[in-house]
Coordinates of N, CA and C in Angstrom, one line a residue:
M1 N 102.3 116.2 101.9 CA 102.7 115.2 101.0 C 104.1 114.7 101.3
V2 N 104.3 113.4 101.2 CA 105.6 112.8 101.4 C 106.1 112.3 100.1
K3 N 107.4 112.7 99.7 CA 108.0 112.3 98.5 C 109.3 111.7 98.7
W4 N 109.8 110.8 97.8 CA 111.1 110.2 97.9 C 111.6 109.9 96.5
K5 N 112.9 109.8 96.4 CA 113.6 109.4 95.2 C 114.9 108.8 95.6
E6 N 115.2 107.5 95.3 CA 116.4 106.9 95.7 C 116.9 106.1 94.4
E7 N 118.2 106.0 94.3 CA 118.8 105.3 93.2 C 119.9 104.3 93.7
M8 N 120.1 103.2 92.9 CA 121.1 102.2 93.2 C 121.5 101.6 91.9
I9 N 122.7 101.1 91.8 CA 123.2 100.3 90.7 C 123.1 98.9 91.0
I10 N 122.5 98.1 90.1 CA 122.4 96.7 90.3 C 123.2 96.0 89.2
A11 N 124.1 95.1 89.6 CA 125.0 94.4 88.7 C 124.4 93.3 88.0
V12 N 123.3 93.6 87.3 CA 122.5 92.6 86.5 C 122.0 93.4 85.3
E13 N 121.9 92.7 84.1 CA 121.4 93.3 82.9 C 120.0 93.8 83.1
I14 N 119.6 94.9 82.3 CA 118.3 95.5 82.5 C 117.1 94.6 82.3
D15 N 117.2 93.8 81.3 CA 116.0 92.9 81.0 C 115.7 91.9 82.2
K16 N 116.7 91.5 82.8 CA 116.5 90.6 84.0 C 115.9 91.3 85.1
V17 N 116.4 92.5 85.4 CA 115.8 93.3 86.5 C 114.4 93.7 86.2
W18 N 114.1 94.0 84.9 CA 112.8 94.4 84.5 C 111.8 93.3 84.7
S19 N 112.2 92.0 84.5 CA 111.3 90.9 84.6 C 110.7 90.8 86.0
L20 N 111.4 91.4 87.0 CA 110.9 91.4 88.4 C 109.6 92.3 88.5
F21 N 109.5 93.2 87.6 CA 108.4 94.2 87.7 C 107.2 93.8 86.9
R22 N 107.2 92.6 86.3 CA 106.0 92.0 85.7 C 104.9 91.8 86.7
D23 N 103.7 91.9 86.2 CA 102.5 91.8 87.2 C 102.5 90.4 87.8
D24 N 103.0 89.4 87.1 CA 102.9 88.0 87.7 C 104.1 87.8 88.7
C25 N 104.9 88.8 88.9 CA 106.0 88.7 89.9 C 105.9 89.6 91.1
V26 N 104.7 90.2 91.2 CA 104.5 91.1 92.3 C 105.0 90.6 93.7
Q27 N 104.6 89.3 94.0 CA 104.9 88.8 95.3 C 106.4 88.6 95.6
K28 N 107.2 88.5 94.5 CA 108.7 88.5 94.8 C 109.2 89.7 95.4
L29 N 108.7 90.9 94.9 CA 109.1 92.2 95.4 C 108.3 92.7 96.6
M30 N 107.1 92.2 96.6 CA 106.2 92.6 97.7 C 105.6 91.4 98.4
P31 N 106.3 90.7 99.2 CA 105.9 89.4 99.8 C 104.6 89.5 100.6
K32 N 104.2 90.7 101.1 CA 103.0 90.8 101.9 C 101.7 90.7 101.0
V33 N 101.9 90.9 99.7 CA 100.7 90.8 98.8 C 100.2 89.4 98.7
E34 N 98.9 89.2 99.0 CA 98.3 87.9 99.0 C 97.8 87.6 97.6
E35 N 97.2 88.6 97.0 CA 96.6 88.5 95.6 C 96.8 89.7 94.8
H36 N 97.0 89.5 93.5 CA 97.1 90.6 92.5 C 96.3 90.1 91.3
V37 N 95.0 90.5 91.3 CA 94.1 90.0 90.3 C 93.8 91.1 89.3
L38 N 94.0 90.7 88.0 CA 93.7 91.6 86.9 C 92.2 91.9 86.8
L39 N 91.8 93.2 86.8 CA 90.4 93.6 86.6 C 90.1 94.2 85.3
E40 N 91.0 95.0 84.8 CA 90.8 95.7 83.5 C 92.1 95.7 82.6
N41 N 91.9 95.7 81.3 CA 92.9 95.8 80.3 C 93.8 94.5 80.4
D42 N 95.1 94.7 80.1 CA 96.0 93.5 80.0 C 97.2 93.8 81.1
H43 N 97.7 92.6 81.5 CA 98.9 92.7 82.4 C 100.0 93.5 81.8
D44 N 100.8 94.2 82.6 CA 102.0 94.8 82.1 C 101.7 95.8 81.0
Q45 N 100.7 96.6 81.1 CA 100.3 97.6 80.1 C 99.8 98.8 80.8
L46 N 99.9 100.0 80.1 CA 99.4 101.2 80.6 C 97.9 101.0 80.7
G47 N 97.3 101.4 81.9 CA 95.9 101.3 82.1 C 95.4 100.0 82.8
A48 N 96.3 99.1 83.0 CA 96.0 97.9 83.7 C 95.5 98.2 85.1
K49 N 94.4 97.5 85.5 CA 94.0 97.7 86.9 C 93.9 96.3 87.6
H50 N 94.5 96.3 88.8 CA 94.5 95.0 89.6 C 93.9 95.3 90.9
A51 N 93.3 94.3 91.5 CA 92.9 94.3 92.9 C 94.0 93.6 93.6
Q52 N 94.6 94.4 94.5 CA 95.8 93.9 95.2 C 95.4 93.8 96.7
S53 N 95.6 92.6 97.3 CA 95.2 92.4 98.7 C 96.4 92.0 99.5
Y54 N 96.5 92.5 100.7 CA 97.5 92.1 101.6 C 97.0 92.3 103.1
Y55 N 97.7 91.6 104.0 CA 97.3 91.7 105.4 C 98.1 92.8 106.1
E56 N 97.3 93.6 106.8 CA 97.9 94.7 107.6 C 97.2 94.6 108.9
G57 N 98.1 94.3 109.9 CA 97.6 94.2 111.3 C 96.5 93.1 111.4
G58 N 96.7 92.0 110.7 CA 95.8 90.9 110.8 C 94.5 91.0 110.0
Q59 N 94.3 92.1 109.3 CA 93.1 92.4 108.5 C 93.5 92.5 107.1
L60 N 92.7 91.8 106.2 CA 93.0 91.8 104.8 C 92.5 93.1 104.2
Q61 N 93.4 93.8 103.5 CA 93.1 95.1 102.9 C 93.2 94.9 101.4
T62 N 92.3 95.5 100.6 CA 92.3 95.3 99.1 C 92.3 96.7 98.5
Y63 N 93.1 97.0 97.6 CA 93.2 98.3 96.9 C 93.2 98.0 95.4
I64 N 92.6 99.0 94.6 CA 92.7 98.9 93.2 C 93.9 99.7 92.7
V65 N 94.9 98.9 92.2 CA 96.2 99.5 91.7 C 96.1 99.7 90.2
E66 N 96.4 100.9 89.7 CA 96.3 101.2 88.3 C 97.7 101.5 87.8
T67 N 98.1 100.9 86.7 CA 99.3 101.2 86.0 C 99.1 102.5 85.2
V68 N 99.7 103.6 85.7 CA 99.5 104.9 85.1 C 100.7 105.4 84.2
G69 N 101.7 104.6 84.2 CA 102.9 104.9 83.3 C 103.6 103.6 83.0
Y70 N 103.9 103.4 81.7 CA 104.6 102.2 81.3 C 105.4 102.4 80.0
E71 N 106.7 102.1 80.1 CA 107.6 102.3 78.9 C 108.6 101.1 79.0
D72 N 108.7 100.5 77.8 CA 109.6 99.3 77.7 C 110.5 99.5 76.5
L73 N 111.6 100.2 76.7 CA 112.6 100.4 75.6 C 113.8 99.7 75.9
P74 N 114.7 99.4 75.0 CA 115.9 98.6 75.2 C 116.8 99.2 76.4
D75 N 116.9 100.5 76.5 CA 117.8 101.1 77.4 C 117.1 101.8 78.6
K76 N 115.8 101.8 78.6 CA 115.0 102.5 79.6 C 113.7 101.9 79.8
K77 N 113.3 101.6 81.0 CA 112.1 100.9 81.3 C 111.4 101.6 82.5
I78 N 110.2 101.9 82.4 CA 109.4 102.6 83.5 C 108.1 101.9 83.8
K79 N 107.8 101.8 85.0 CA 106.5 101.3 85.5 C 106.0 102.2 86.6
Q80 N 104.9 102.8 86.4 CA 104.3 103.7 87.5 C 102.9 103.2 87.8
T81 N 102.7 103.1 89.1 CA 101.4 102.7 89.6 C 100.8 103.7 90.6
Q82 N 99.5 103.6 90.8 CA 98.9 104.5 91.8 C 97.6 103.8 92.3
F83 N 97.4 104.1 93.6 CA 96.1 103.6 94.2 C 95.7 104.5 95.4
D84 N 94.5 104.5 95.8 CA 93.9 105.2 96.9 C 94.0 104.2 98.1
M85 N 94.6 104.6 99.2 CA 94.6 103.8 100.4 C 93.5 104.3 101.4
N86 N 92.5 103.5 101.5 CA 91.4 103.7 102.4 C 90.7 105.1 102.2
Q87 N 90.7 105.6 101.0 CA 90.2 107.0 100.7 C 90.9 108.1 101.5
L88 N 92.1 107.8 102.1 CA 92.8 108.8 102.9 C 94.0 109.3 102.3
V89 N 94.7 108.4 101.5 CA 96.0 108.7 100.9 C 96.1 108.2 99.5
V90 N 96.6 109.0 98.6 CA 96.9 108.6 97.2 C 98.4 108.2 97.2
V91 N 98.6 107.0 96.9 CA 100.0 106.4 96.8 C 100.4 106.3 95.4
F92 N 101.6 106.8 95.1 CA 102.1 106.8 93.7 C 103.6 106.2 93.8
Y93 N 103.8 105.2 93.0 CA 105.2 104.6 92.9 C 105.7 104.6 91.4
S94 N 107.0 104.9 91.3 CA 107.6 104.9 90.0 C 108.9 104.1 90.1
F95 N 109.0 103.2 89.1 CA 110.2 102.3 89.1 C 110.8 102.6 87.7
T96 N 112.0 103.1 87.7 CA 112.7 103.4 86.4 C 114.0 102.6 86.4
L97 N 114.3 101.9 85.3 CA 115.5 101.2 85.1 C 116.2 101.8 83.8
L98 N 117.5 102.0 84.0 CA 118.3 102.6 82.9 C 119.5 101.7 82.7
K99 N 119.7 101.3 81.5 CA 120.9 100.5 81.1 C 122.1 101.3 81.4
D100 N 123.0 100.6 82.2 CA 124.3 101.2 82.6 C 125.4 100.3 82.3
G101 N 125.6 100.0 81.0 CA 126.5 98.9 80.6 C 125.8 97.6 80.3
E102 N 126.5 96.6 79.9 CA 125.9 95.4 79.5 C 125.3 94.6 80.7
K103 N 126.0 94.7 81.8 CA 125.5 93.9 83.0 C 125.3 94.8 84.2
R104 N 124.9 96.0 84.0 CA 124.6 96.9 85.1 C 123.3 97.7 84.7
T105 N 122.5 97.9 85.8 CA 121.3 98.6 85.6 C 121.1 99.7 86.7
K106 N 120.8 100.9 86.4 CA 120.5 101.9 87.4 C 119.0 101.8 87.7
F107 N 118.7 101.6 89.0 CA 117.4 101.5 89.5 C 117.0 102.7 90.2
I108 N 116.0 103.4 89.8 CA 115.5 104.6 90.4 C 114.1 104.3 91.0
Y109 N 113.9 104.5 92.3 CA 112.6 104.2 92.9 C 112.2 105.6 93.5
E110 N 111.0 106.0 93.0 CA 110.5 107.3 93.6 C 109.0 107.2 93.7
G111 N 108.5 108.0 94.6 CA 107.1 108.0 94.8 C 106.6 109.1 95.7
S112 N 105.3 109.0 96.0 CA 104.7 110.0 96.9 C 103.5 109.4 97.5
N113 N 103.2 110.0 98.7 CA 102.0 109.7 99.4 C 101.3 111.0 99.7
K114 N 100.1 111.2 99.2 CA 99.5 112.5 99.3 C 98.2 112.3 100.1
G115 N 98.1 113.0 101.2 CA 96.9 112.9 102.0 C 95.7 113.5 101.4
K116 N 94.5 112.8 101.5 CA 93.2 113.4 101.0 C 92.5 113.8 102.2
G117 N 92.2 115.1 102.3 CA 91.5 115.6 103.5 C 92.4 115.7 104.7
M118 N 91.8 116.2 105.8 CA 92.5 116.4 107.0 C 93.0 115.1 107.6
M119 N 92.2 114.0 107.6 CA 92.6 112.8 108.2 C 93.8 112.2 107.5
G120 N 93.8 112.2 106.2 CA 94.9 111.6 105.4 C 96.2 112.4 105.6
K121 N 96.1 113.8 105.7 CA 97.2 114.6 105.9 C 97.8 114.4 107.3
A122 N 96.9 114.3 108.3 CA 97.3 114.0 109.7 C 98.0 112.7 109.8
M123 N 97.5 111.7 109.1 CA 98.1 110.4 109.1 C 99.5 110.4 108.6
L124 N 99.7 111.1 107.5 CA 101.1 111.2 106.9 C 102.0 112.0 107.9
L125 N 101.5 113.0 108.5 CA 102.4 113.8 109.4 C 102.8 113.0 110.6
S126 N 102.0 112.1 111.0 CA 102.3 111.3 112.2 C 103.2 110.1 111.9
G127 N 103.5 109.9 110.7 CA 104.4 108.8 110.3 C 105.8 109.1 110.6
S128 N 106.6 108.1 110.9 CA 108.0 108.2 111.2 C 108.9 108.3 109.9
K129 N 109.7 109.4 109.8 CA 110.5 109.5 108.6 C 111.6 108.4 108.5
K130 N 112.1 108.0 109.7 CA 113.1 106.9 109.8 C 112.5 105.6 109.4
T131 N 111.2 105.3 109.8 CA 110.6 104.1 109.4 C 110.3 104.1 107.9
R132 N 109.9 105.2 107.3 CA 109.7 105.3 105.9 C 110.9 105.1 105.1
Q133 N 112.1 105.7 105.5 CA 113.3 105.5 104.9 C 113.8 104.0 104.9
Q134 N 113.5 103.4 106.0 CA 113.9 102.0 106.2 C 113.1 101.1 105.2
T135 N 111.8 101.4 105.1 CA 110.9 100.7 104.2 C 111.4 100.8 102.7
I136 N 111.8 102.0 102.3 CA 112.3 102.3 101.0 C 113.6 101.5 100.8
K137 N 114.5 101.6 101.7 CA 115.8 100.9 101.6 C 115.6 99.4 101.5
T138 N 114.7 98.8 102.3 CA 114.4 97.4 102.3 C 113.9 97.0 101.0
F139 N 113.0 97.8 100.4 CA 112.4 97.4 99.1 C 113.5 97.4 98.0
M140 N 114.4 98.4 98.0 CA 115.4 98.5 97.0 C 116.4 97.4 97.2
E141 N 116.7 97.0 98.4 CA 117.6 95.9 98.6 C 117.0 94.6 98.1
R142 N 115.6 94.4 98.3 CA 114.9 93.2 97.9 C 115.0 93.1 96.3
V143 N 114.8 94.3 95.6 CA 114.9 94.3 94.2 C 116.3 93.8 93.8
R144 N 117.3 94.4 94.4 CA 118.7 94.0 94.1 C 118.9 92.5 94.3
D145 N 118.6 92.1 95.5 CA 118.8 90.7 95.9 C 118.1 89.7 94.9
E146 N 116.8 90.0 94.6 CA 116.1 89.1 93.7 C 116.7 89.1 92.3
A147 N 117.1 90.3 91.9 CA 117.8 90.4 90.5 C 119.1 89.6 90.5
L148 N 119.8 89.6 91.6 CA 121.1 88.8 91.6 C 120.8 87.3 91.6
K149 N 119.7 86.9 92.0 CA 119.3 85.4 91.9 C 119.0 85.0 90.5
L150 N 118.7 85.9 89.6 CA 118.2 85.5 88.3 C 119.4 85.0 87.4

C-alpha cells in the first residue's frame, strides 16, 4: 500500500478554497478529467457516485468515483472519495480544509493506493516514489493557484 499526507497554507478564505472541490469544478483541479457524470444520489453529498472519465495513454478510462466522506462546517471541510482502478488498485483521496484565520486555509491532502491481488500490489511496487511525490506536489500547487484566482 502507498500512503501520503501533505499540508500547505493557502492565503485564501476557506469557503473560496472549498468551492474548488465542488463536483461541478472537478476539471479545474483535475484537467485530465473528460467527464464527471452523476450516477447516484446528489452532487457534493456523502454517497454521491460519479462516472469519471479521462484519457490515459490515448485510451479513455472510466471509473466509478464514490464520495465516502463529506463534512461542511464553517471552520472545517472534508471531502473523501474512493474508486477501483481497473480492479487492480483501490484509490482513496481525502481533502481537508481548516480555517486558519480570516484569509488563510490549511489544506491537507492525503490518500492511499492499495493493491488488489498480486497484480495490483506489483503495479504499486513498480511505481516511482519520486514521480508520485511530484504528482502530489503538482496537485497541491494547482489547488493553491486556482484558489488564488478566485
